[in-house]
């Protein structure tokens, strides 16, 4: 019974406290009861029971505090969701500064050549609204000649 708390979090601390309380109760009963084995055993058991009672009270307090924190966090989250829905339904901006524009990250891409294709400098955005322009240099084969030109490449969303 003394090792029942080993598998739980903080189990080592629980075993140490139970052991000290059992030893303390046993030692107190040993000296107070004129070294009577029955009194010593009763004192050890009493020390263990007192230790378990105090630890159960402490665990209950920690559990109540945890549940209170979860409840408070849930209430705060619900309030924020309701506030956002209220602001949206009344046409108000979602942030407090009154700026309703959404910031879109952009990247300035310098000119470069890659695999025979030349890319002009441009600004890349996450949306596919802005297509990629690729410079295709003049090429000739025995059957055909292609003049230098730009091709527009735009990623297509996959269904």
C-alpha atoms as a PDB file:
ATOM      1  CA  UNK A   1       0.000   0.000   0.000  1.00  0.00           C
ATOM      2  CA  UNK A   2       2.895   2.318   0.683  1.00  0.00           C
ATOM      3  CA  UNK A   3       4.148   2.116  -2.916  1.00  0.00           C
ATOM      4  CA  UNK A   4       0.761   2.722  -4.545  1.00  0.00           C
ATOM      5  CA  UNK A   5       1.697   6.257  -5.601  1.00  0.00           C
ATOM      6  CA  UNK A   6       4.859   5.340  -7.522  1.00  0.00           C
ATOM      7  CA  UNK A   7       3.297   5.302 -10.980  1.00  0.00           C
ATOM      8  CA  UNK A   8       1.573   8.671 -10.658  1.00  0.00           C
ATOM      9  CA  UNK A   9       3.212  12.046 -11.331  1.00  0.00           C
ATOM     10  CA  UNK A  10       5.019  13.132  -8.178  1.00  0.00           C
ATOM     11  CA  UNK A  11       4.908   9.523  -6.971  1.00  0.00           C
ATOM     12  CA  UNK A  12       8.450   9.600  -5.647  1.00  0.00           C
ATOM     13  CA  UNK A  13       7.610  12.565  -3.443  1.00  0.00           C
ATOM     14  CA  UNK A  14       4.488  10.833  -2.187  1.00  0.00           C
ATOM     15  CA  UNK A  15       6.431   7.680  -1.262  1.00  0.00           C
ATOM     16  CA  UNK A  16       9.091   9.748   0.511  1.00  0.00           C
ATOM     17  CA  UNK A  17       6.508  11.656   2.560  1.00  0.00           C
ATOM     18  CA  UNK A  18       4.619   8.443   3.408  1.00  0.00           C
ATOM     19  CA  UNK A  19       7.863   6.758   4.428  1.00  0.00           C
ATOM     20  CA  UNK A  20       8.896   9.631   6.676  1.00  0.00           C
ATOM     21  CA  UNK A  21       5.450   9.834   8.286  1.00  0.00           C
ATOM     22  CA  UNK A  22       5.371   6.064   8.828  1.00  0.00           C
ATOM     23  CA  UNK A  23       8.860   6.048  10.344  1.00  0.00           C
ATOM     24  CA  UNK A  24       8.078   9.110  12.473  1.00  0.00           C
ATOM     25  CA  UNK A  25       4.813   7.642  13.756  1.00  0.00           C
ATOM     26  CA  UNK A  26       6.487   4.315  14.459  1.00  0.00           C
ATOM     27  CA  UNK A  27       9.427   5.934  16.262  1.00  0.00           C
ATOM     28  CA  UNK A  28       7.149   8.125  18.379  1.00  0.00           C
ATOM     29  CA  UNK A  29       5.018   5.124  19.355  1.00  0.00           C
ATOM     30  CA  UNK A  30       8.117   2.996  19.988  1.00  0.00           C
ATOM     31  CA  UNK A  31       9.503   5.404  22.559  1.00  0.00           C
ATOM     32  CA  UNK A  32       6.130   6.462  23.997  1.00  0.00           C
ATOM     33  CA  UNK A  33       4.867   2.876  24.314  1.00  0.00           C
ATOM     34  CA  UNK A  34       7.872   1.426  26.134  1.00  0.00           C
ATOM     35  CA  UNK A  35       9.096  -0.369  22.996  1.00  0.00           C
ATOM     36  CA  UNK A  36       5.868  -2.338  22.663  1.00  0.00           C
ATOM     37  CA  UNK A  37       5.701  -3.880  19.116  1.00  0.00           C
ATOM     38  CA  UNK A  38       1.923  -3.451  18.916  1.00  0.00           C
ATOM     39  CA  UNK A  39       2.148   0.250  19.829  1.00  0.00           C
ATOM     40  CA  UNK A  40       5.040   0.745  17.382  1.00  0.00           C
ATOM     41  CA  UNK A  41       3.027  -0.844  14.577  1.00  0.00           C
ATOM     42  CA  UNK A  42      -0.047   1.208  15.445  1.00  0.00           C
ATOM     43  CA  UNK A  43       2.053   4.406  15.467  1.00  0.00           C
ATOM     44  CA  UNK A  44       3.542   3.575  12.067  1.00  0.00           C
ATOM     45  CA  UNK A  45       0.119   2.874  10.584  1.00  0.00           C
ATOM     46  CA  UNK A  46      -1.218   6.069  12.155  1.00  0.00           C
ATOM     47  CA  UNK A  47       1.642   8.093  10.646  1.00  0.00           C
ATOM     48  CA  UNK A  48       0.936   6.594   7.217  1.00  0.00           C
ATOM     49  CA  UNK A  49      -2.807   7.334   7.481  1.00  0.00           C
ATOM     50  CA  UNK A  50      -2.184  10.946   8.531  1.00  0.00           C
ATOM     51  CA  UNK A  51       0.283  11.397   5.660  1.00  0.00           C
ATOM     52  CA  UNK A  52      -2.194  10.003   3.112  1.00  0.00           C
ATOM     53  CA  UNK A  53      -4.966  12.218   4.480  1.00  0.00           C
ATOM     54  CA  UNK A  54      -2.889  15.385   4.126  1.00  0.00           C
ATOM     55  CA  UNK A  55      -1.763  14.395   0.628  1.00  0.00           C
ATOM     56  CA  UNK A  56      -5.362  13.664  -0.423  1.00  0.00           C
ATOM     57  CA  UNK A  57      -6.417  17.120   0.805  1.00  0.00           C
ATOM     58  CA  UNK A  58      -3.533  18.708  -1.136  1.00  0.00           C
ATOM     59  CA  UNK A  59      -4.390  16.724  -4.286  1.00  0.00           C
ATOM     60  CA  UNK A  60      -8.032  17.770  -4.009  1.00  0.00           C
ATOM     61  CA  UNK A  61      -6.975  21.418  -3.734  1.00  0.00           C
ATOM     62  CA  UNK A  62      -4.714  21.131  -6.774  1.00  0.00           C
ATOM     63  CA  UNK A  63      -7.514  19.459  -8.774  1.00  0.00           C
ATOM     64  CA  UNK A  64      -9.996  22.205  -7.810  1.00  0.00           C
ATOM     65  CA  UNK A  65      -7.493  24.877  -8.856  1.00  0.00           C
ATOM     66  CA  UNK A  66      -6.901  23.088 -12.170  1.00  0.00           C
ATOM     67  CA  UNK A  67     -10.642  22.756 -12.868  1.00  0.00           C
ATOM     68  CA  UNK A  68     -11.155  26.414 -11.973  1.00  0.00           C
ATOM     69  CA  UNK A  69      -8.426  27.421 -14.424  1.00  0.00           C
ATOM     70  CA  UNK A  70      -9.946  25.309 -17.200  1.00  0.00           C
ATOM     71  CA  UNK A  71     -13.378  26.823 -16.545  1.00  0.00           C
ATOM     72  CA  UNK A  72     -12.011  30.371 -16.524  1.00  0.00           C
ATOM     73  CA  UNK A  73     -10.067  29.772 -19.741  1.00  0.00           C
ATOM     74  CA  UNK A  74     -13.162  28.363 -21.427  1.00  0.00           C
ATOM     75  CA  UNK A  75     -15.226  31.387 -20.394  1.00  0.00           C
ATOM     76  CA  UNK A  76     -12.564  33.808 -21.673  1.00  0.00           C
ATOM     77  CA  UNK A  77     -12.372  31.918 -24.980  1.00  0.00           C
ATOM     78  CA  UNK A  78     -16.142  31.988 -25.387  1.00  0.00           C
ATOM     79  CA  UNK A  79     -16.211  35.726 -24.661  1.00  0.00           C
ATOM     80  CA  UNK A  80     -13.554  36.369 -27.309  1.00  0.00           C
ATOM     81  CA  UNK A  81     -15.426  34.310 -29.895  1.00  0.00           C
ATOM     82  CA  UNK A  82     -18.694  36.074 -29.113  1.00  0.00           C
ATOM     83  CA  UNK A  83     -17.006  39.482 -29.261  1.00  0.00           C
ATOM     84  CA  UNK A  84     -15.507  38.650 -32.660  1.00  0.00           C
ATOM     85  CA  UNK A  85     -18.866  37.466 -33.983  1.00  0.00           C
ATOM     86  CA  UNK A  86     -20.574  40.593 -32.660  1.00  0.00           C
ATOM     87  CA  UNK A  87     -17.958  42.852 -34.267  1.00  0.00           C
ATOM     88  CA  UNK A  88     -18.226  40.967 -37.557  1.00  0.00           C
ATOM     89  CA  UNK A  89     -22.037  41.097 -37.587  1.00  0.00           C
ATOM     90  CA  UNK A  90     -21.933  44.866 -36.968  1.00  0.00           C
ATOM     91  CA  UNK A  91     -19.354  45.494 -39.689  1.00  0.00           C
ATOM     92  CA  UNK A  92     -16.627  46.508 -37.260  1.00  0.00           C
ATOM     93  CA  UNK A  93     -12.965  45.785 -37.889  1.00  0.00           C
ATOM     94  CA  UNK A  94     -11.631  42.771 -35.993  1.00  0.00           C
ATOM     95  CA  UNK A  95      -8.624  44.572 -34.543  1.00  0.00           C
ATOM     96  CA  UNK A  96      -8.670  47.436 -32.054  1.00  0.00           C
ATOM     97  CA  UNK A  97      -6.738  49.958 -34.126  1.00  0.00           C
ATOM     98  CA  UNK A  98      -9.584  50.472 -36.576  1.00  0.00           C
ATOM     99  CA  UNK A  99      -7.529  49.248 -39.520  1.00  0.00           C
ATOM    100  CA  UNK A 100      -9.554  46.608 -41.330  1.00  0.00           C
ATOM    101  CA  UNK A 101      -6.986  45.905 -44.061  1.00  0.00           C
ATOM    102  CA  UNK A 102      -5.448  42.462 -44.080  1.00  0.00           C
ATOM    103  CA  UNK A 103      -1.688  42.451 -44.366  1.00  0.00           C
ATOM    104  CA  UNK A 104      -0.357  40.095 -47.037  1.00  0.00           C
ATOM    105  CA  UNK A 105       3.287  39.063 -46.824  1.00  0.00           C
ATOM    106  CA  UNK A 106       5.296  39.875 -49.941  1.00  0.00           C
ATOM    107  CA  UNK A 107       8.731  38.912 -51.143  1.00  0.00           C
ATOM    108  CA  UNK A 108      10.894  40.937 -53.526  1.00  0.00           C
ATOM    109  CA  UNK A 109      12.521  38.440 -55.897  1.00  0.00           C
ATOM    110  CA  UNK A 110      15.619  39.660 -57.777  1.00  0.00           C
ATOM    111  CA  UNK A 111      16.322  38.852 -61.428  1.00  0.00           C
ATOM    112  CA  UNK A 112      17.929  35.460 -61.972  1.00  0.00           C
ATOM    113  CA  UNK A 113      18.605  32.775 -64.552  1.00  0.00           C
ATOM    114  CA  UNK A 114      17.635  29.201 -63.843  1.00  0.00           C
ATOM    115  CA  UNK A 115      17.811  26.200 -66.192  1.00  0.00           C
ATOM    116  CA  UNK A 116      18.095  28.440 -69.237  1.00  0.00           C
ATOM    117  CA  UNK A 117      15.119  30.623 -68.273  1.00  0.00           C
ATOM    118  CA  UNK A 118      15.535  34.227 -67.149  1.00  0.00           C
ATOM    119  CA  UNK A 119      13.283  35.553 -64.381  1.00  0.00           C
ATOM    120  CA  UNK A 120      12.759  39.307 -64.180  1.00  0.00           C
ATOM    121  CA  UNK A 121      12.675  40.978 -60.759  1.00  0.00           C
ATOM    122  CA  UNK A 122       9.199  40.915 -59.271  1.00  0.00           C
ATOM    123  CA  UNK A 123       7.227  40.877 -56.046  1.00  0.00           C
ATOM    124  CA  UNK A 124       5.874  37.491 -55.039  1.00  0.00           C
ATOM    125  CA  UNK A 125       2.744  37.142 -52.908  1.00  0.00           C
ATOM    126  CA  UNK A 126       1.051  34.054 -51.520  1.00  0.00           C
ATOM    127  CA  UNK A 127      -1.972  34.497 -53.759  1.00  0.00           C
ATOM    128  CA  UNK A 128      -2.023  33.107 -57.258  1.00  0.00           C
ATOM    129  CA  UNK A 129      -3.454  36.383 -58.599  1.00  0.00           C
ATOM    130  CA  UNK A 130       0.002  37.575 -59.615  1.00  0.00           C
ATOM    131  CA  UNK A 131       1.381  35.230 -62.288  1.00  0.00           C
ATOM    132  CA  UNK A 132       5.075  34.459 -62.672  1.00  0.00           C
ATOM    133  CA  UNK A 133       6.667  35.964 -65.829  1.00  0.00           C
ATOM    134  CA  UNK A 134       9.443  33.901 -67.377  1.00  0.00           C
ATOM    135  CA  UNK A 135      11.758  35.099 -70.143  1.00  0.00           C
ATOM    136  CA  UNK A 136      12.388  32.397 -72.742  1.00  0.00           C
ATOM    137  CA  UNK A 137      15.511  33.118 -74.801  1.00  0.00           C
ATOM    138  CA  UNK A 138      15.806  32.515 -78.543  1.00  0.00           C
ATOM    139  CA  UNK A 139      16.277  28.872 -79.374  1.00  0.00           C
ATOM    140  CA  UNK A 140      16.608  27.079 -82.646  1.00  0.00           C
ATOM    141  CA  UNK A 141      16.522  23.461 -83.619  1.00  0.00           C
ATOM    142  CA  UNK A 142      16.781  21.836 -86.981  1.00  0.00           C
ATOM    143  CA  UNK A 143      13.016  21.948 -87.404  1.00  0.00           C
ATOM    144  CA  UNK A 144      12.002  25.270 -85.807  1.00  0.00           C
ATOM    145  CA  UNK A 145      13.213  28.568 -84.401  1.00  0.00           C
ATOM    146  CA  UNK A 146      11.666  30.250 -81.365  1.00  0.00           C
ATOM    147  CA  UNK A 147      12.178  33.972 -80.819  1.00  0.00           C
ATOM    148  CA  UNK A 148      12.834  35.348 -77.361  1.00  0.00           C
ATOM    149  CA  UNK A 149       9.604  36.006 -75.494  1.00  0.00           C
ATOM    150  CA  UNK A 150       7.950  36.082 -72.078  1.00  0.00           C
ATOM    151  CA  UNK A 151       5.656  33.341 -70.878  1.00  0.00           C
ATOM    152  CA  UNK A 152       3.273  33.750 -68.003  1.00  0.00           C
ATOM    153  CA  UNK A 153       3.050  30.930 -65.520  1.00  0.00           C
ATOM    154  CA  UNK A 154       0.304  30.814 -62.949  1.00  0.00           C
ATOM    155  CA  UNK A 155      -0.168  27.986 -60.460  1.00  0.00           C
ATOM    156  CA  UNK A 156      -3.551  26.354 -60.702  1.00  0.00           C
ATOM    157  CA  UNK A 157      -5.381  25.209 -57.593  1.00  0.00           C
ATOM    158  CA  UNK A 158      -5.766  21.463 -57.531  1.00  0.00           C
ATOM    159  CA  UNK A 159      -9.322  20.207 -56.889  1.00  0.00           C
END
